[in-house]
PDB file of C-alpha atoms in Angstrom:
ATOM      1  CA  MET A   1      -8.838 -30.507   8.102  1.00 82.00           C
ATOM      2  CA  ALA A   2      -7.307 -27.301   6.810  1.00 95.00           C
ATOM      3  CA  ARG A   3      -3.818 -26.271   7.902  1.00 97.00           C
ATOM      4  CA  LEU A   4      -2.585 -22.869   9.001  1.00 98.00           C
ATOM      5  CA  HIS A   5       0.923 -21.932   7.815  1.00 98.00           C
ATOM      6  CA  LEU A   6       2.543 -19.284  10.029  1.00 98.00           C
ATOM      7  CA  PHE A   7       5.478 -17.441   8.470  1.00 98.00           C
ATOM      8  CA  ASP A   8       8.040 -15.234  10.149  1.00 98.00           C
ATOM      9  CA  LEU A   9       9.423 -12.410   7.985  1.00 98.00           C
ATOM     10  CA  ASP A  10      12.888 -11.262   9.068  1.00 96.00           C
ATOM     11  CA  GLY A  11      15.542 -13.829   8.215  1.00 96.00           C
ATOM     12  CA  THR A  12      12.840 -16.216   7.004  1.00 98.00           C
ATOM     13  CA  LEU A  13      11.014 -14.768   4.010  1.00 98.00           C
ATOM     14  CA  LEU A  14      13.770 -12.166   3.811  1.00 98.00           C
ATOM     15  CA  HIS A  15      17.170 -13.760   3.246  1.00 98.00           C
ATOM     16  CA  GLY A  16      19.925 -12.637   5.597  1.00 95.00           C
ATOM     17  CA  THR A  17      18.296  -9.370   6.556  1.00 96.00           C
ATOM     18  CA  THR A  18      15.310  -7.742   8.235  1.00 95.00           C
ATOM     19  CA  ALA A  19      12.647  -5.294   7.152  1.00 97.00           C
ATOM     20  CA  PRO A  20      14.028  -2.539   9.421  1.00 96.00           C
ATOM     21  CA  VAL A  21      17.490  -2.908   7.872  1.00 97.00           C
ATOM     22  CA  GLU A  22      16.033  -2.718   4.360  1.00 97.00           C
ATOM     23  CA  ILE A  23      13.967   0.319   5.322  1.00 98.00           C
ATOM     24  CA  SER A  24      16.953   2.016   6.955  1.00 97.00           C
ATOM     25  CA  ARG A  25      19.050   1.304   3.867  1.00 97.00           C
ATOM     26  CA  GLN A  26      16.807   3.739   2.006  1.00 97.00           C
ATOM     27  CA  LEU A  27      17.776   6.432   4.530  1.00 97.00           C
ATOM     28  CA  GLY A  28      21.487   5.657   4.652  1.00 97.00           C
ATOM     29  CA  LEU A  29      21.126   4.231   8.174  1.00 97.00           C
ATOM     30  CA  GLU A  30      21.751   0.555   7.510  1.00 96.00           C
ATOM     31  CA  ALA A  31      24.713   0.161   9.910  1.00 97.00           C
ATOM     32  CA  GLU A  32      22.810   1.627  12.839  1.00 97.00           C
ATOM     33  CA  THR A  33      19.917  -0.770  12.325  1.00 97.00           C
ATOM     34  CA  VAL A  34      22.158  -3.809  11.848  1.00 96.00           C
ATOM     35  CA  ALA A  35      23.586  -3.024  15.291  1.00 96.00           C
ATOM     36  CA  LEU A  36      20.060  -2.948  16.738  1.00 95.00           C
ATOM     37  CA  ASP A  37      19.246  -6.243  15.011  1.00 91.00           C
ATOM     38  CA  THR A  38      22.308  -7.827  16.587  1.00 92.00           C
ATOM     39  CA  ALA A  39      21.268  -6.566  20.012  1.00 93.00           C
ATOM     40  CA  ILE A  40      17.709  -7.890  19.823  1.00 88.00           C
ATOM     41  CA  ALA A  41      18.790 -11.209  18.279  1.00 84.00           C
ATOM     42  CA  SER A  42      21.111 -11.813  21.221  1.00 84.00           C
ATOM     43  CA  GLY A  43      18.450 -10.818  23.755  1.00 85.00           C
ATOM     44  CA  ARG A  44      20.360  -7.726  24.947  1.00 92.00           C
ATOM     45  CA  ILE A  45      17.360  -5.549  24.156  1.00 91.00           C
ATOM     46  CA  GLY A  46      13.671  -6.367  23.764  1.00 88.00           C
ATOM     47  CA  PRO A  47      11.035  -5.300  21.222  1.00 88.00           C
ATOM     48  CA  PRO A  48      10.031  -2.086  23.075  1.00 89.00           C
ATOM     49  CA  GLU A  49      13.590  -0.750  23.221  1.00 92.00           C
ATOM     50  CA  TYR A  50      14.254  -1.845  19.654  1.00 92.00           C
ATOM     51  CA  ALA A  51      11.126  -0.106  18.381  1.00 91.00           C
ATOM     52  CA  THR A  52      11.908   3.091  20.265  1.00 91.00           C
ATOM     53  CA  GLN A  53      15.416   3.263  18.850  1.00 95.00           C
ATOM     54  CA  VAL A  54      14.479   2.424  15.274  1.00 96.00           C
ATOM     55  CA  TYR A  55      11.621   4.937  15.481  1.00 95.00           C
ATOM     56  CA  GLY A  56      14.213   7.573  16.322  1.00 94.00           C
ATOM     57  CA  LEU A  57      16.186   6.654  13.196  1.00 96.00           C
ATOM     58  CA  TRP A  58      13.143   6.956  10.935  1.00 97.00           C
ATOM     59  CA  LYS A  59      12.179  10.590  11.478  1.00 94.00           C
ATOM     60  CA  GLU A  60      12.413  11.266   7.733  1.00 95.00           C
ATOM     61  CA  LEU A  61      10.730   8.005   6.665  1.00 97.00           C
ATOM     62  CA  THR A  62       7.998   8.171   4.026  1.00 97.00           C
ATOM     63  CA  GLU A  63       5.742   5.661   2.283  1.00 97.00           C
ATOM     64  CA  GLU A  64       7.967   6.032  -0.780  1.00 98.00           C
ATOM     65  CA  HIS A  65      10.953   4.801   1.226  1.00 98.00           C
ATOM     66  CA  VAL A  66       8.975   1.798   2.457  1.00 98.00           C
ATOM     67  CA  ALA A  67       7.792   0.918  -1.051  1.00 98.00           C
ATOM     68  CA  ALA A  68      11.357   1.112  -2.369  1.00 98.00           C
ATOM     69  CA  ALA A  69      12.634  -1.041   0.498  1.00 98.00           C
ATOM     70  CA  PHE A  70       9.978  -3.680  -0.136  1.00 98.00           C
ATOM     71  CA  THR A  71      10.768  -3.833  -3.845  1.00 98.00           C
ATOM     72  CA  ALA A  72      14.547  -4.002  -3.376  1.00 98.00           C
ATOM     73  CA  ALA A  73      14.569  -6.486  -0.468  1.00 98.00           C
ATOM     74  CA  PRO A  74      16.235  -9.912  -0.953  1.00 98.00           C
ATOM     75  CA  TRP A  75      13.140 -12.094  -0.760  1.00 98.00           C
ATOM     76  CA  LEU A  76      13.230 -15.861  -0.989  1.00 98.00           C
ATOM     77  CA  THR A  77      12.073 -17.026  -4.384  1.00 98.00           C
ATOM     78  CA  ARG A  78       8.648 -18.572  -5.086  1.00 98.00           C
ATOM     79  CA  ILE A  79       6.849 -17.025  -2.104  1.00 98.00           C
ATOM     80  CA  GLN A  80       3.797 -16.250  -4.203  1.00 98.00           C
ATOM     81  CA  GLU A  81       3.783 -19.740  -5.701  1.00 98.00           C
ATOM     82  CA  VAL A  82       3.787 -21.287  -2.217  1.00 98.00           C
ATOM     83  CA  TRP A  83       0.932 -19.114  -1.023  1.00 98.00           C
ATOM     84  CA  THR A  84      -1.084 -19.827  -4.165  1.00 98.00           C
ATOM     85  CA  GLU A  85      -0.609 -23.560  -3.584  1.00 97.00           C
ATOM     86  CA  ILE A  86      -1.627 -23.190   0.066  1.00 97.00           C
ATOM     87  CA  ARG A  87      -4.767 -21.265  -0.862  1.00 97.00           C
ATOM     88  CA  GLU A  88      -5.728 -23.740  -3.593  1.00 96.00           C
ATOM     89  CA  ALA A  89      -5.332 -26.601  -1.108  1.00 95.00           C
ATOM     90  CA  GLY A  90      -7.888 -24.938   1.170  1.00 96.00           C
ATOM     91  CA  ASP A  91      -5.225 -23.989   3.710  1.00 97.00           C
ATOM     92  CA  TYR A  92      -4.197 -20.597   5.095  1.00 98.00           C
ATOM     93  CA  SER A  93      -0.972 -18.589   5.060  1.00 98.00           C
ATOM     94  CA  VAL A  94      -0.301 -15.822   7.572  1.00 98.00           C
ATOM     95  CA  VAL A  95       2.767 -13.691   8.263  1.00 98.00           C
ATOM     96  CA  ILE A  96       3.469 -12.729  11.897  1.00 98.00           C
ATOM     97  CA  SER A  97       6.492 -10.499  12.378  1.00 96.00           C
ATOM     98  CA  LEU A  98       8.137  -8.172  14.868  1.00 94.00           C
ATOM     99  CA  SER A  99       8.740  -5.769  11.979  1.00 95.00           C
ATOM    100  CA  PRO A 100       6.490  -2.749  11.345  1.00 96.00           C
ATOM    101  CA  SER A 101       3.018  -3.598  10.140  1.00 96.00           C
ATOM    102  CA  PHE A 102       3.298  -0.923   7.428  1.00 97.00           C
ATOM    103  CA  PHE A 103       5.916  -3.151   5.773  1.00 98.00           C
ATOM    104  CA  VAL A 104       4.499  -6.575   6.632  1.00 98.00           C
ATOM    105  CA  GLU A 105       0.995  -5.808   5.369  1.00 98.00           C
ATOM    106  CA  ARG A 106       2.323  -5.387   1.831  1.00 98.00           C
ATOM    107  CA  LEU A 107       2.579  -9.184   1.683  1.00 98.00           C
ATOM    108  CA  THR A 108      -1.187  -9.520   1.380  1.00 98.00           C
ATOM    109  CA  GLN A 109      -0.753  -8.466  -2.243  1.00 97.00           C
ATOM    110  CA  TRP A 110       1.383 -11.576  -2.716  1.00 98.00           C
ATOM    111  CA  GLY A 111      -1.362 -13.867  -1.438  1.00 97.00           C
ATOM    112  CA  ALA A 112      -1.039 -14.056   2.348  1.00 98.00           C
ATOM    113  CA  HIS A 113      -4.453 -14.412   3.979  1.00 97.00           C
ATOM    114  CA  ALA A 114      -3.428 -12.006   6.748  1.00 98.00           C
ATOM    115  CA  THR A 115      -0.389 -10.248   8.183  1.00 98.00           C
ATOM    116  CA  PHE A 116       0.534  -9.028  11.655  1.00 98.00           C
ATOM    117  CA  GLY A 117       3.388  -6.757  12.666  1.00 97.00           C
ATOM    118  CA  SER A 118       4.362  -4.181  15.252  1.00 95.00           C
ATOM    119  CA  ARG A 119       2.062  -1.170  15.032  1.00 96.00           C
ATOM    120  CA  PHE A 120       3.887   2.084  14.395  1.00 96.00           C
ATOM    121  CA  PRO A 121       2.276   5.515  13.893  1.00 95.00           C
ATOM    122  CA  ALA A 122       1.232   6.544  10.399  1.00 94.00           C
ATOM    123  CA  LEU A 123       3.963   7.867   8.114  1.00 95.00           C
ATOM    124  CA  PRO A 124       5.504  10.372   8.287  1.00 94.00           C
ATOM    125  CA  PHE A 125       5.734   9.994  12.073  1.00 94.00           C
ATOM    126  CA  ARG A 126       3.916  12.626  14.096  1.00 92.00           C
ATOM    127  CA  GLU A 127       3.051  10.500  17.126  1.00 93.00           C
ATOM    128  CA  PRO A 128       5.138   8.307  19.466  1.00 92.00           C
ATOM    129  CA  VAL A 129       5.239   4.529  19.350  1.00 92.00           C
ATOM    130  CA  ASP A 130       2.659   2.836  21.568  1.00 92.00           C
ATOM    131  CA  PRO A 131       4.381  -0.098  23.356  1.00 91.00           C
ATOM    132  CA  ALA A 132       1.038  -1.918  23.540  1.00 92.00           C
ATOM    133  CA  GLY A 133       1.105  -2.338  19.759  1.00 94.00           C
ATOM    134  CA  LEU A 134       4.520  -3.969  19.541  1.00 93.00           C
ATOM    135  CA  MET A 135       4.912  -7.618  18.612  1.00 93.00           C
ATOM    136  CA  SER A 136       6.796 -10.175  20.723  1.00 90.00           C
ATOM    137  CA  SER A 137       7.449 -13.897  20.622  1.00 90.00           C
ATOM    138  CA  ALA A 138       4.632 -14.451  23.125  1.00 93.00           C
ATOM    139  CA  ALA A 139       2.305 -12.300  21.034  1.00 94.00           C
ATOM    140  CA  LYS A 140       2.978 -14.546  18.056  1.00 96.00           C
ATOM    141  CA  VAL A 141       1.529 -17.465  20.007  1.00 96.00           C
ATOM    142  CA  ARG A 142      -1.530 -15.455  21.080  1.00 97.00           C
ATOM    143  CA  ILE A 143      -2.185 -14.347  17.521  1.00 97.00           C
ATOM    144  CA  ALA A 144      -1.785 -17.897  16.232  1.00 97.00           C
ATOM    145  CA  ALA A 145      -4.343 -19.117  18.771  1.00 97.00           C
ATOM    146  CA  GLY A 146      -6.779 -16.412  17.703  1.00 97.00           C
ATOM    147  CA  LEU A 147      -6.305 -17.282  14.050  1.00 97.00           C
ATOM    148  CA  CYS A 148      -7.040 -20.929  14.798  1.00 97.00           C
ATOM    149  CA  THR A 149     -10.415 -19.875  16.154  1.00 96.00           C
ATOM    150  CA  GLU A 150     -11.046 -17.603  13.182  1.00 96.00           C
ATOM    151  CA  PHE A 151     -10.152 -20.213  10.578  1.00 96.00           C
ATOM    152  CA  GLY A 152     -11.662 -23.171  12.419  1.00 95.00           C
ATOM    153  CA  VAL A 153      -8.425 -25.103  12.931  1.00 96.00           C
ATOM    154  CA  GLY A 154      -6.406 -26.124  15.974  1.00 95.00           C
ATOM    155  CA  LEU A 155      -2.806 -25.480  16.945  1.00 94.00           C
ATOM    156  CA  THR A 156      -2.271 -29.128  16.043  1.00 94.00           C
ATOM    157  CA  ASP A 157      -3.065 -28.122  12.438  1.00 96.00           C
ATOM    158  CA  CYS A 158      -0.410 -25.389  12.295  1.00 97.00           C
ATOM    159  CA  VAL A 159       2.962 -25.275  10.571  1.00 98.00           C
ATOM    160  CA  ALA A 160       5.432 -22.589  11.659  1.00 98.00           C
ATOM    161  CA  TYR A 161       8.351 -21.239   9.630  1.00 98.00           C
ATOM    162  CA  GLY A 162      11.000 -19.169  11.406  1.00 97.00           C
ATOM    163  CA  ASP A 163      14.661 -18.497  11.946  1.00 96.00           C
ATOM    164  CA  SER A 164      15.428 -17.049  15.363  1.00 91.00           C
ATOM    165  CA  LEU A 165      14.683 -16.381  19.027  1.00 87.00           C
ATOM    166  CA  SER A 166      11.405 -14.613  18.264  1.00 90.00           C
ATOM    167  CA  ASP A 167      10.043 -17.876  16.798  1.00 95.00           C
ATOM    168  CA  LYS A 168      11.014 -20.136  19.690  1.00 94.00           C
ATOM    169  CA  ASP A 169       7.726 -19.857  21.597  1.00 95.00           C
ATOM    170  CA  LEU A 170       5.673 -20.606  18.495  1.00 96.00           C
ATOM    171  CA  PHE A 171       7.836 -23.598  17.591  1.00 96.00           C
ATOM    172  CA  GLU A 172       7.155 -25.013  21.044  1.00 95.00           C
ATOM    173  CA  VAL A 173       3.353 -25.035  20.672  1.00 96.00           C
ATOM    174  CA  VAL A 174       2.854 -26.275  17.094  1.00 96.00           C
ATOM    175  CA  PRO A 175       3.506 -29.870  16.014  1.00 96.00           C
ATOM    176  CA  VAL A 176       5.283 -29.088  12.743  1.00 96.00           C
ATOM    177  CA  SER A 177       7.925 -26.418  12.205  1.00 97.00           C
ATOM    178  CA  VAL A 178      10.538 -25.512   9.617  1.00 97.00           C
ATOM    179  CA  ALA A 179      13.716 -23.720  10.667  1.00 96.00           C
ATOM    180  CA  VAL A 180      14.604 -21.568   7.648  1.00 97.00           C
ATOM    181  CA  ASN A 181      18.214 -20.362   7.535  1.00 96.00           C
ATOM    182  CA  ALA A 182      17.964 -20.457  11.310  1.00 93.00           C
ATOM    183  CA  ASP A 183      20.341 -19.396  14.055  1.00 90.00           C
ATOM    184  CA  ARG A 184      21.357 -21.305  17.179  1.00 88.00           C
ATOM    185  CA  HIS A 185      18.183 -20.395  19.097  1.00 85.00           C
ATOM    186  CA  LEU A 186      16.161 -22.901  17.091  1.00 87.00           C
ATOM    187  CA  GLU A 187      18.648 -25.758  17.227  1.00 84.00           C
ATOM    188  CA  GLY A 188      16.830 -28.958  18.133  1.00 88.00           C
ATOM    189  CA  ARG A 189      13.452 -27.215  18.200  1.00 91.00           C
ATOM    190  CA  ALA A 190      12.298 -27.630  14.592  1.00 95.00           C
ATOM    191  CA  THR A 191      10.707 -30.614  12.899  1.00 95.00           C
ATOM    192  CA  HIS A 192      12.541 -29.766   9.676  1.00 96.00           C
ATOM    193  CA  THR A 193      15.520 -27.619   8.735  1.00 96.00           C
ATOM    194  CA  TYR A 194      16.031 -25.757   5.480  1.00 97.00           C
ATOM    195  CA  THR A 195      18.987 -23.713   4.259  1.00 97.00           C
ATOM    196  CA  GLY A 196      18.636 -21.877   0.975  1.00 97.00           C
ATOM    197  CA  ARG A 197      16.796 -19.144  -0.884  1.00 98.00           C
ATOM    198  CA  ASP A 198      13.681 -20.870  -2.256  1.00 98.00           C
ATOM    199  CA  LEU A 199      10.550 -20.960  -0.097  1.00 98.00           C
ATOM    200  CA  TRP A 200       9.046 -23.732  -2.197  1.00 98.00           C
ATOM    201  CA  ASP A 201      11.867 -26.063  -1.180  1.00 98.00           C
ATOM    202  CA  ALA A 202      11.195 -25.284   2.496  1.00 98.00           C
ATOM    203  CA  TYR A 203       7.449 -25.763   1.983  1.00 98.00           C
ATOM    204  CA  GLU A 204       8.069 -29.059   0.173  1.00 97.00           C
ATOM    205  CA  LEU A 205       9.343 -30.507   3.466  1.00 96.00           C
ATOM    206  CA  VAL A 206       5.819 -30.303   4.911  1.00 96.00           C
ATOM    207  CA  ARG A 207       3.671 -29.987   1.803  1.00 90.00           C
ATOM    208  CA  ARG A 208       2.266 -33.490   1.790  1.00 77.00           C
ATOM    209  CA  ALA A 209       2.186 -34.055   5.543  1.00 68.00           C
ATOM    210  CA  ARG A 210      -1.309 -34.072   7.024  1.00 59.00           C
TER     211      ARG A 210
END
């Protein structure tokens, strides 16, 4: 039976940061976005409020800024090697993130089978954010269930990789999970724990488990 590997982005594939922070860095608005990240990580605000506020910061955002942020971001090493191995094994790798889909979708060029993120308007922004398109921890579970149907696997064949509160719901419904550089919200919830900057080493914890 094939396996479905479900990867979070912020704090997981990205080391010690989030896509919005890296995007805002290109606009000189890093500190403002770090404050928003702290608020959502602690549960003081939710995805809709976060998206509305970060949208307000990104009035001058262009595709060029996003491309520069993606290139300069502190990614874990060997992401592409892991996804190549997963594909060659007949398994699937998917990224599901609360971050904007216009950033997350760039990971398909690294070998992810699919990506899902919060839907923002096209750049440069001319339309408001639609709350219905924003990702949440519960939405991650719904998307995972839909992907299981699409790929012909079950939730019992899934492996989740995450680091924070937004991954808690997914960790509770899959049998195998890897807490990657995780915070206190995932304490005692993961099958495996990894601290470091190499995705292959995190993947190695579950690579041979079937």
